PDB file of C-alpha atoms in Angstrom:
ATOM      1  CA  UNK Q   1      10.129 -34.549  16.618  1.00  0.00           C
ATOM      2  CA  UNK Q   2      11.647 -35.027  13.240  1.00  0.00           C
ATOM      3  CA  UNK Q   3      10.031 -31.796  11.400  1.00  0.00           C
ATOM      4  CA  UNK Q   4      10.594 -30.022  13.906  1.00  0.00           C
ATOM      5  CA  UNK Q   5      13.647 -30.966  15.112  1.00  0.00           C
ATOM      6  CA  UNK Q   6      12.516 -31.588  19.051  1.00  0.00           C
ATOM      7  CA  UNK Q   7      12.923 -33.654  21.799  1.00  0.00           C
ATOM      8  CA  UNK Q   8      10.431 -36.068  22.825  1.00  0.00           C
ATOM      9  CA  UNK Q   9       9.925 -34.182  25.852  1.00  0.00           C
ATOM     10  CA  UNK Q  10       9.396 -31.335  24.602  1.00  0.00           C
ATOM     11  CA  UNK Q  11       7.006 -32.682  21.448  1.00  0.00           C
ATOM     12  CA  UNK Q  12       4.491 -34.272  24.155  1.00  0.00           C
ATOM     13  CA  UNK Q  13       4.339 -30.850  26.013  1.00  0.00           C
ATOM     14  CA  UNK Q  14       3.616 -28.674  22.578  1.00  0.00           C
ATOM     15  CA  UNK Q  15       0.856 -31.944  21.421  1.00  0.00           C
ATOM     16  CA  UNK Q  16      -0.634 -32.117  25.102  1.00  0.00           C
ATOM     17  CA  UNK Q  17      -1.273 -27.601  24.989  1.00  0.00           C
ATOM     18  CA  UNK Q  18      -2.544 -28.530  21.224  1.00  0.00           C
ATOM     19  CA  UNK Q  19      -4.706 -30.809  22.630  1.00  0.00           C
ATOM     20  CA  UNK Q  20      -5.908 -28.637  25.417  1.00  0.00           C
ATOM     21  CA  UNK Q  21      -7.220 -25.548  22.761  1.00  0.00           C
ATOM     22  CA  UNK Q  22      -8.260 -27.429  19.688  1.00  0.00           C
ATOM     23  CA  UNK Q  23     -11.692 -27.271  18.647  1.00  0.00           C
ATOM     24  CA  UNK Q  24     -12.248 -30.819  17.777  1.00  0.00           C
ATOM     25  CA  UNK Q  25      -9.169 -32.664  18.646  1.00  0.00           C
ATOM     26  CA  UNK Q  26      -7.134 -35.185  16.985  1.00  0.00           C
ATOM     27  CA  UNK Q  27      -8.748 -39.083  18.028  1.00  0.00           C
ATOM     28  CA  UNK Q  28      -6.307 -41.814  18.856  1.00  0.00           C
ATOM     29  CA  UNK Q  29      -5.985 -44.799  16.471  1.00  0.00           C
ATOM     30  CA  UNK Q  30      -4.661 -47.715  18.881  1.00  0.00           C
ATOM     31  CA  UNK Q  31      -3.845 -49.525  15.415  1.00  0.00           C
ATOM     32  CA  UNK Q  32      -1.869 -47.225  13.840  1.00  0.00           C
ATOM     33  CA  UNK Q  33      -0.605 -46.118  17.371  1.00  0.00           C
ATOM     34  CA  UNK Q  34      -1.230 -42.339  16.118  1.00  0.00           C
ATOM     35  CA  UNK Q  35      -3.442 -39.637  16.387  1.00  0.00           C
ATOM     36  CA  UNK Q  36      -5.359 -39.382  13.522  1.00  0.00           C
ATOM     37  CA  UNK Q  37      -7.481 -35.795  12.231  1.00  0.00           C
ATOM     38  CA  UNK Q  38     -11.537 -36.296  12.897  1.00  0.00           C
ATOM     39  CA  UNK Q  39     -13.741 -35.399  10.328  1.00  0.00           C
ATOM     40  CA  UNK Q  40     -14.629 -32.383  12.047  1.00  0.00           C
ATOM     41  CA  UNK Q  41     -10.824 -31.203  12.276  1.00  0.00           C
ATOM     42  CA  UNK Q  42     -11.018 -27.339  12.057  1.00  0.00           C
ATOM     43  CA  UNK Q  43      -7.080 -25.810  12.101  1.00  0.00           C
ATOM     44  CA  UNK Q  44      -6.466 -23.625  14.880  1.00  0.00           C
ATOM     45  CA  UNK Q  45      -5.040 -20.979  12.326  1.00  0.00           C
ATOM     46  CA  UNK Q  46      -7.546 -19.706   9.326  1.00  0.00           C
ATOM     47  CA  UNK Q  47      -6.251 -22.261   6.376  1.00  0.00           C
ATOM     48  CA  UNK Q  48      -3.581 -20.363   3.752  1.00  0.00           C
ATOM     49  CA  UNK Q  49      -3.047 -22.421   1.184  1.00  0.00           C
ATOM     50  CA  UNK Q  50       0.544 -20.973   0.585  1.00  0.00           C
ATOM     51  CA  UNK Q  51       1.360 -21.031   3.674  1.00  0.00           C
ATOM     52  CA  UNK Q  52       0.045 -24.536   4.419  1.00  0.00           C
ATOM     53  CA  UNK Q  53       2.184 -25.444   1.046  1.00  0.00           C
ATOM     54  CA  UNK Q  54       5.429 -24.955   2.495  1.00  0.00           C
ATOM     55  CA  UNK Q  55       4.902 -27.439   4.957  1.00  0.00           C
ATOM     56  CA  UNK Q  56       3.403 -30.282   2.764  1.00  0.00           C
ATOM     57  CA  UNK Q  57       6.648 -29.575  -0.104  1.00  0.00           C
ATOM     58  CA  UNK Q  58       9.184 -29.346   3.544  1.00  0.00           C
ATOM     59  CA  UNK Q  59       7.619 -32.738   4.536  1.00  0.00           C
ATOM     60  CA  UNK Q  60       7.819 -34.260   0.912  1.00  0.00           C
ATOM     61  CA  UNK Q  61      10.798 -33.676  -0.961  1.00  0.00           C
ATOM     62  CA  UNK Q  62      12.341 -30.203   0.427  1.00  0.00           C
ATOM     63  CA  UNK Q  63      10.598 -26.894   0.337  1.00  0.00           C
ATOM     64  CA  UNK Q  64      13.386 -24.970  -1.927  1.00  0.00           C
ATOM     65  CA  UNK Q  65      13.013 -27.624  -4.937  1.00  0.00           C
ATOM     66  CA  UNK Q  66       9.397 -27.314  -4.912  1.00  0.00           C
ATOM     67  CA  UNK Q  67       9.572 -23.398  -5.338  1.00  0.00           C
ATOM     68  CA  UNK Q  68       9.772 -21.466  -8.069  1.00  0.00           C
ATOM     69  CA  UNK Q  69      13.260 -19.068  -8.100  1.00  0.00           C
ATOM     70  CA  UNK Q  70      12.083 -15.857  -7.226  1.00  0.00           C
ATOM     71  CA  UNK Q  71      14.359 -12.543  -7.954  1.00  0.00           C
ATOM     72  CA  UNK Q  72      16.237 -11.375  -5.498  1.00  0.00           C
ATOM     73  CA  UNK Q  73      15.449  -7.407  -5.226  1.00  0.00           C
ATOM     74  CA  UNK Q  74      18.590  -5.905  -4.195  1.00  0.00           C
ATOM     75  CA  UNK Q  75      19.934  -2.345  -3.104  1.00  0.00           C
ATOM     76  CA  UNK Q  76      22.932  -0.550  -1.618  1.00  0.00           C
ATOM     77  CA  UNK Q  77      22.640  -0.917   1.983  1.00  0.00           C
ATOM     78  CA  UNK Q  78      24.420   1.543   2.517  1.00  0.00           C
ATOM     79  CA  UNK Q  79      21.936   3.788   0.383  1.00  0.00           C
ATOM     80  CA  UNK Q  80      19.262   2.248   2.763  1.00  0.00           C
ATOM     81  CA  UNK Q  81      20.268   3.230   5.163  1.00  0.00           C
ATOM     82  CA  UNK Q  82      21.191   6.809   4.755  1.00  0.00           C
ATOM     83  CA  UNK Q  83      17.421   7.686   3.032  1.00  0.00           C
ATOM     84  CA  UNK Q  84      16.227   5.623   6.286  1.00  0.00           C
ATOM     85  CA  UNK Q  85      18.670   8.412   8.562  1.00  0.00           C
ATOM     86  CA  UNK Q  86      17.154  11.459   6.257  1.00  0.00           C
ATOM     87  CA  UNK Q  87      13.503  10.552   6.654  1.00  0.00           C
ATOM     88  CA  UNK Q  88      14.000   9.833  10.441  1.00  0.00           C
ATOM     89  CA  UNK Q  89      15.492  13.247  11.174  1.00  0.00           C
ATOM     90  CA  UNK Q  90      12.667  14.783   8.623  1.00  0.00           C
ATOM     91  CA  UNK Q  91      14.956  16.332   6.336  1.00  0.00           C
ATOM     92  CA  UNK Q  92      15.758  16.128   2.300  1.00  0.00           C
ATOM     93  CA  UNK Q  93      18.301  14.674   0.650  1.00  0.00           C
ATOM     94  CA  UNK Q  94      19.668  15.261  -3.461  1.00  0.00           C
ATOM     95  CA  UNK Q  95      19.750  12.240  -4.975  1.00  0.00           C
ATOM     96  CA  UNK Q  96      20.539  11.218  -8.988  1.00  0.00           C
ATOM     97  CA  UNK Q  97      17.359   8.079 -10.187  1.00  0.00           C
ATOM     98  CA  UNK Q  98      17.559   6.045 -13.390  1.00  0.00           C
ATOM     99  CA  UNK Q  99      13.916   6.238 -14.385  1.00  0.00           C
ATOM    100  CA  UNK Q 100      12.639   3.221 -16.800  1.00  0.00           C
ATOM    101  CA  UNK Q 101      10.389   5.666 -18.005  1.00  0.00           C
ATOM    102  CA  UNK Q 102      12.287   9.011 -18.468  1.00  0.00           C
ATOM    103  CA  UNK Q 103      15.514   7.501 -18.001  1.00  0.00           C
ATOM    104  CA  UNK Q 104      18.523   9.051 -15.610  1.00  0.00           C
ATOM    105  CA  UNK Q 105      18.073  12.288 -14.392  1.00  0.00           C
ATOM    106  CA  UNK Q 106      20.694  14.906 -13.529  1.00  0.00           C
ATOM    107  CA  UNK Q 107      19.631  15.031  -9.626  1.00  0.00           C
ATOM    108  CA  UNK Q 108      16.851  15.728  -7.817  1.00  0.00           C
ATOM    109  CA  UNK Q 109      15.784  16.554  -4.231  1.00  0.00           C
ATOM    110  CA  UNK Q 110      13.463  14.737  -2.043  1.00  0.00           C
ATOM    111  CA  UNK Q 111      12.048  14.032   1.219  1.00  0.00           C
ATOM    112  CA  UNK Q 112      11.510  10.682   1.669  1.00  0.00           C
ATOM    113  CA  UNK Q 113       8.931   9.753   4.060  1.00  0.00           C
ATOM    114  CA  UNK Q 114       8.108   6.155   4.523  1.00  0.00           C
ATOM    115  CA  UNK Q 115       9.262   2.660   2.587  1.00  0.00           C
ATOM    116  CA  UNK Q 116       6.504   0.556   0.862  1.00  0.00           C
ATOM    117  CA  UNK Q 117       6.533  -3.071  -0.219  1.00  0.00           C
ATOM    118  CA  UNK Q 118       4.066  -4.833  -3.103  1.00  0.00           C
ATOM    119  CA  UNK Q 119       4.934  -7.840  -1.773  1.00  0.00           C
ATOM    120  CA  UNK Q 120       8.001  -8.713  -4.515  1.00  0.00           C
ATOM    121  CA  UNK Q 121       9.897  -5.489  -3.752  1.00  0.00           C
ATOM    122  CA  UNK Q 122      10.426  -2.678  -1.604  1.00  0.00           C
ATOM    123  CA  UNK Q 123       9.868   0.880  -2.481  1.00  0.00           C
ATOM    124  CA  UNK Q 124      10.694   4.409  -1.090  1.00  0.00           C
ATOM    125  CA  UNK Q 125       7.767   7.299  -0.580  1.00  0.00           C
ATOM    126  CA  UNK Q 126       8.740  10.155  -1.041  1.00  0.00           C
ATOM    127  CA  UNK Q 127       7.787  14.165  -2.365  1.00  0.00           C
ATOM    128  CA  UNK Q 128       9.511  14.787  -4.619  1.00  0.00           C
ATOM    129  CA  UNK Q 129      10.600  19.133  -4.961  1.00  0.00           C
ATOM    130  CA  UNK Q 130      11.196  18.183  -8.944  1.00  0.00           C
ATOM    131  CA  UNK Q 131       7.301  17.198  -9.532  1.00  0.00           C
ATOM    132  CA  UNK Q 132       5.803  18.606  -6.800  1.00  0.00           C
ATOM    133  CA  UNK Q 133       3.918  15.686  -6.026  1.00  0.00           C
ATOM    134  CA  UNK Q 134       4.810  12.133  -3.728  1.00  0.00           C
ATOM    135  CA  UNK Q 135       6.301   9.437  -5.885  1.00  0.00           C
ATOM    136  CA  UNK Q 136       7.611   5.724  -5.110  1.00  0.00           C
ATOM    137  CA  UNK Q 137      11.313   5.181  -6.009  1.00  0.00           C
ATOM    138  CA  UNK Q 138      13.409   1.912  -6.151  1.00  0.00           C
ATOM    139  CA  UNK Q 139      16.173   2.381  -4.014  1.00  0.00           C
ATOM    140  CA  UNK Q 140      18.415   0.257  -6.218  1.00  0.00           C
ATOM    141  CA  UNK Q 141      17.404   3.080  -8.581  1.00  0.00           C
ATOM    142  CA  UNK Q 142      19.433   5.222  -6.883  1.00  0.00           C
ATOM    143  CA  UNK Q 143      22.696   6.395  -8.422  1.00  0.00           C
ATOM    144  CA  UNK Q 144      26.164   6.225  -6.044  1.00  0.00           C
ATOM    145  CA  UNK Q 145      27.269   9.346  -8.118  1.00  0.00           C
ATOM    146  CA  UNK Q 146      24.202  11.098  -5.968  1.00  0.00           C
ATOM    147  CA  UNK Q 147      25.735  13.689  -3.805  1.00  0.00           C
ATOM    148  CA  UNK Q 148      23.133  12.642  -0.533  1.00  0.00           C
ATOM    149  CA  UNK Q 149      23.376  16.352  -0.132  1.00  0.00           C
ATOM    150  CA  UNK Q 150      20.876  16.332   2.743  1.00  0.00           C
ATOM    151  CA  UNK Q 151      19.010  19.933   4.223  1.00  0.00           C
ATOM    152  CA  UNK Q 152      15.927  21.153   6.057  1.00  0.00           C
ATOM    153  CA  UNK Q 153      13.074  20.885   5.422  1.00  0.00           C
ATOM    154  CA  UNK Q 154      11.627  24.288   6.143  1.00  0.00           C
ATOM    155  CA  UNK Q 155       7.663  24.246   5.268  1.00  0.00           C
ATOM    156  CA  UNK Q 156       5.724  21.791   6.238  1.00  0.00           C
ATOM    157  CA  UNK Q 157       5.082  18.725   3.397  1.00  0.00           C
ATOM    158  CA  UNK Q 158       1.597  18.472   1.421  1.00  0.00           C
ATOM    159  CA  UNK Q 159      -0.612  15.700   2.513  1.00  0.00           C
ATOM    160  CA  UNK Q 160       0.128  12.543   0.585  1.00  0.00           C
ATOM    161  CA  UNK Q 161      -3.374  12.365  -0.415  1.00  0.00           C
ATOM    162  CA  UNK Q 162      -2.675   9.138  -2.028  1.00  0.00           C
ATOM    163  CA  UNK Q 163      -1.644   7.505   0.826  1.00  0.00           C
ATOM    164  CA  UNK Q 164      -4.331   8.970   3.162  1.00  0.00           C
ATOM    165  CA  UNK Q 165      -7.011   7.254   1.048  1.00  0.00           C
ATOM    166  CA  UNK Q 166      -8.667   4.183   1.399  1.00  0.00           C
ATOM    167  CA  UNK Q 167      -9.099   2.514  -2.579  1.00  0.00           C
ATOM    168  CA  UNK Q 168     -12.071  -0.465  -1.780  1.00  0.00           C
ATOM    169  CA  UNK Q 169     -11.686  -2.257  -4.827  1.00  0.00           C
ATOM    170  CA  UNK Q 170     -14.402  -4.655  -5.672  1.00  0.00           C
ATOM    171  CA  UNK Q 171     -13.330  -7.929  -7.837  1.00  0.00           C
ATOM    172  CA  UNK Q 172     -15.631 -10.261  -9.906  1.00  0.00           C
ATOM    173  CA  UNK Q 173     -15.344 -13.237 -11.729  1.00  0.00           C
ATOM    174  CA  UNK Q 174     -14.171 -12.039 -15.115  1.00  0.00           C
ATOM    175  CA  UNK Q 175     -16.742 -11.804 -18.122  1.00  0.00           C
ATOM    176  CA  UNK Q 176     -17.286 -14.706 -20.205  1.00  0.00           C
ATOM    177  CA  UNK Q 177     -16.522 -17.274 -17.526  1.00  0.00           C
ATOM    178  CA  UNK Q 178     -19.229 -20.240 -17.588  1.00  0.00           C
ATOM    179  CA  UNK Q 179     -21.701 -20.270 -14.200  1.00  0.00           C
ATOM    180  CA  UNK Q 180     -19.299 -23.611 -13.323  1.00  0.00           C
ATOM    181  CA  UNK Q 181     -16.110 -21.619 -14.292  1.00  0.00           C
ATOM    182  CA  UNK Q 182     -17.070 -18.617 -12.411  1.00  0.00           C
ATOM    183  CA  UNK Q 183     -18.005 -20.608  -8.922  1.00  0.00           C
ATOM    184  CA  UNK Q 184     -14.745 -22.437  -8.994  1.00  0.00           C
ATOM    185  CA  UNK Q 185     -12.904 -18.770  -9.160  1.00  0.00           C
ATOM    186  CA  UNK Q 186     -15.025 -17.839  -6.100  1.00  0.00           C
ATOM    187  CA  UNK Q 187     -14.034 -20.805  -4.162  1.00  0.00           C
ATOM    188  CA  UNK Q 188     -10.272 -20.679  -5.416  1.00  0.00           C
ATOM    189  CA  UNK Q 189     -10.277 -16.398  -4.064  1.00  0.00           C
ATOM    190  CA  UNK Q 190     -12.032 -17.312  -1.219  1.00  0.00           C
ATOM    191  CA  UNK Q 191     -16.102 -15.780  -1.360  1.00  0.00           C
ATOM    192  CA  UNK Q 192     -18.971 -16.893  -1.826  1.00  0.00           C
ATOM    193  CA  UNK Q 193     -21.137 -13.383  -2.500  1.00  0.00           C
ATOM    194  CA  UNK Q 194     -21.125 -11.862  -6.528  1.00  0.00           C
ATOM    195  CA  UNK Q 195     -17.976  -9.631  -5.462  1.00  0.00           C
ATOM    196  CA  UNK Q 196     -14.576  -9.957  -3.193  1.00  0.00           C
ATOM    197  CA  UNK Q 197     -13.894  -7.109  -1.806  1.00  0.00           C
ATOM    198  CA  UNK Q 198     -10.736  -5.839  -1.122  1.00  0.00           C
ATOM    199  CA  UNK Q 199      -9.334  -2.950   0.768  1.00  0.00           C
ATOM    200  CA  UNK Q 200      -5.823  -1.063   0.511  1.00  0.00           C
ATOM    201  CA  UNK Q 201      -4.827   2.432   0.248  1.00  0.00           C
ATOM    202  CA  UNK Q 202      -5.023   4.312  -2.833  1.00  0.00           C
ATOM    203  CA  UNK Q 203      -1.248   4.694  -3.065  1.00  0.00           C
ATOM    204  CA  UNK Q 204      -0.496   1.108  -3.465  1.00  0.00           C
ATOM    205  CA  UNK Q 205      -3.845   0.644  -5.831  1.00  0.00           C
ATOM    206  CA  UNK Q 206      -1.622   0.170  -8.632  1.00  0.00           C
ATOM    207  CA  UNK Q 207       0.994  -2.577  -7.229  1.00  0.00           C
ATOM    208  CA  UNK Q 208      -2.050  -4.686  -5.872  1.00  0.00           C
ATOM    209  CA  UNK Q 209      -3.484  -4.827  -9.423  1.00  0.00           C
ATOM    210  CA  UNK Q 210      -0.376  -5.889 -10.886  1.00  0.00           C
ATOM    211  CA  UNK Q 211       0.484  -8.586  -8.209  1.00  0.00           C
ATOM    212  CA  UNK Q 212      -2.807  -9.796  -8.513  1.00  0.00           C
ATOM    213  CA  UNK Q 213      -2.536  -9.958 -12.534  1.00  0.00           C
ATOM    214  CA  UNK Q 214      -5.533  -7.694 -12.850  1.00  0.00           C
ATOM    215  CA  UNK Q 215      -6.343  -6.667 -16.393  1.00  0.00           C
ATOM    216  CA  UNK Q 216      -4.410  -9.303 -17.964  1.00  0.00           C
ATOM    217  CA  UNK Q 217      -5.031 -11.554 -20.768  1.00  0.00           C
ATOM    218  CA  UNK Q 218      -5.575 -14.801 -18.538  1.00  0.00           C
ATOM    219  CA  UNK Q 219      -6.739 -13.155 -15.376  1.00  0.00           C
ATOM    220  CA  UNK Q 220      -9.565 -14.852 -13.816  1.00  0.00           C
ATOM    221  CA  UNK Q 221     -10.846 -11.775 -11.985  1.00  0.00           C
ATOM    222  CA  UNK Q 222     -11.518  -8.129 -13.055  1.00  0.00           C
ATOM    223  CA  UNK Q 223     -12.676  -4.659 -11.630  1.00  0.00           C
ATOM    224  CA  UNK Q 224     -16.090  -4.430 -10.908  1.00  0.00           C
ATOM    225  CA  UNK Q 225     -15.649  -1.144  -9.231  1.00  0.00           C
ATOM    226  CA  UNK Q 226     -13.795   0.597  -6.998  1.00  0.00           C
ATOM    227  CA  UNK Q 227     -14.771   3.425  -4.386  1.00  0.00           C
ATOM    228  CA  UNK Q 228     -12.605   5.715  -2.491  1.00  0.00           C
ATOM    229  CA  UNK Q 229     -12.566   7.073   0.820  1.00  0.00           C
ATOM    230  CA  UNK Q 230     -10.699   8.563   3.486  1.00  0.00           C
ATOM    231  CA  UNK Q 231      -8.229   5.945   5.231  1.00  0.00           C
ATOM    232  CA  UNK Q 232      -9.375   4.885   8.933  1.00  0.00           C
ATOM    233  CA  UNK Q 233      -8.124   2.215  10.718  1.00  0.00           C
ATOM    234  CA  UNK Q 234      -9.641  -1.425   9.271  1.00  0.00           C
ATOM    235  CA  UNK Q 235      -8.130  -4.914   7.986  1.00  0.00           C
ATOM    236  CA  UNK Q 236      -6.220  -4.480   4.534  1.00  0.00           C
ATOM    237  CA  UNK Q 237      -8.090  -6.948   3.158  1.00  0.00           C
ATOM    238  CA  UNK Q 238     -11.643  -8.048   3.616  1.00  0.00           C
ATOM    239  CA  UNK Q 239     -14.359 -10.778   1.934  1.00  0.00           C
TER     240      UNK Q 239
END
């Protein structure tokens, strides 16, 4: 009742269905006067460890004080949601982009075609006429001096080969790890086998190696290989 801010009524309906459809339920200590987990307990949900975290730091001390700050990612609605408009009606629209690379550019036409996220931000897809090729831009990237000229969109768009490609990326406890060093990774990443293996599309290859710190100087995993194919239908990631 109190972490989830119930009624008693309503708390022994939800606890009598949980009863109902666990596996192994909960046994009844009359000397605590509680249910209490049996050593079989198996969650109905597959266990996340974050996920299972925010509930232990809520029940403790207050989720937000137990978290680190994260950035907040921010853009121009109003820049949202006119590429969101253009890419709905198929169309292109002239935009000006501050590139960290290259830096600003004096405009550039595009036709956006679906937004991305690698988990920390949000990106826009898009082919871009300029390179002839499909890019990701930050929206917050994009300059309010644009024009948002928009226009049609006359020949029919390459195939984002990128994004129609299934990367299967193949992860291993890095080199130099001890046999008792190397076990613990598998057990903290979740296999068992010589390999995890992990599946997303070759278009977001490069965000999932960052996230996952891939390549870095204290990464516990590396690349043991990774094999492409064309993208069918399948869970994103896989062990």
């Amino acid at each position: 009742m109190e972490r989830f801010k119930i009624s008693s009524a309503q708390a022994a309906l939800d606890f009598r269905a949980y009863l109902q459809i666990a596996a192994v339920p909960p046994e009844y200590d009359p000397v605590r006067k509680a249910y209490v987990a049996s050593a079989g307990h198996r969650p109905l949900l597959s266990p996340n460890l974050t996920r299972d975290f925010e509930v232990l730091a809520d029940a403790q001390e207050g989720l937000s004080s137990a978290l680190v700050p994260a950035p907040n990612r921010w853009a121009e609605p109003a820049i949202i949601v006119r590429l969101y408009e253009v890419m709905k009606a198929g169309r292109a629209i002239h935009i000006c982009y501050t590139s960290m690379t290259t830096g600003a550019d004096a405009g550039q036409w595009l036709a956006p075609v679906r937004f991305t996220s690698d988990g920390e931000n949000v990106h826009l897809r898009a082919f871009s006429f300029k390179h002839q090729s499909y890019r990701d831009y930050l929206p917050v990237r994009i300059g309010e001096r644009s024009s948002f000229e928009t226009r049609e969109l006359f020949d029919p768009l390459p195939v984002d080969v990128d994004w129609h490609t299934r990367a299967v990326i193949w992860l291993r406890p890095k080199a130099g790890l001890s046999e008792e060093q190397a076990a613990v990774v598998r057990k903290e990443y979740g296999f068992t086998g010589e390999a995890l293996k992990v599946t997303t599309r070759k278009a977001l290859e490069f965000y999932f190696l960052r996230r996952w710190r891939i390549g870095e100087e204290n990464s516990r995993l590396e690349v043991n290989k990774i094999e492409y194919e064309d993208w069918e239908s399948g869970d994103d990631v896989e062990s």
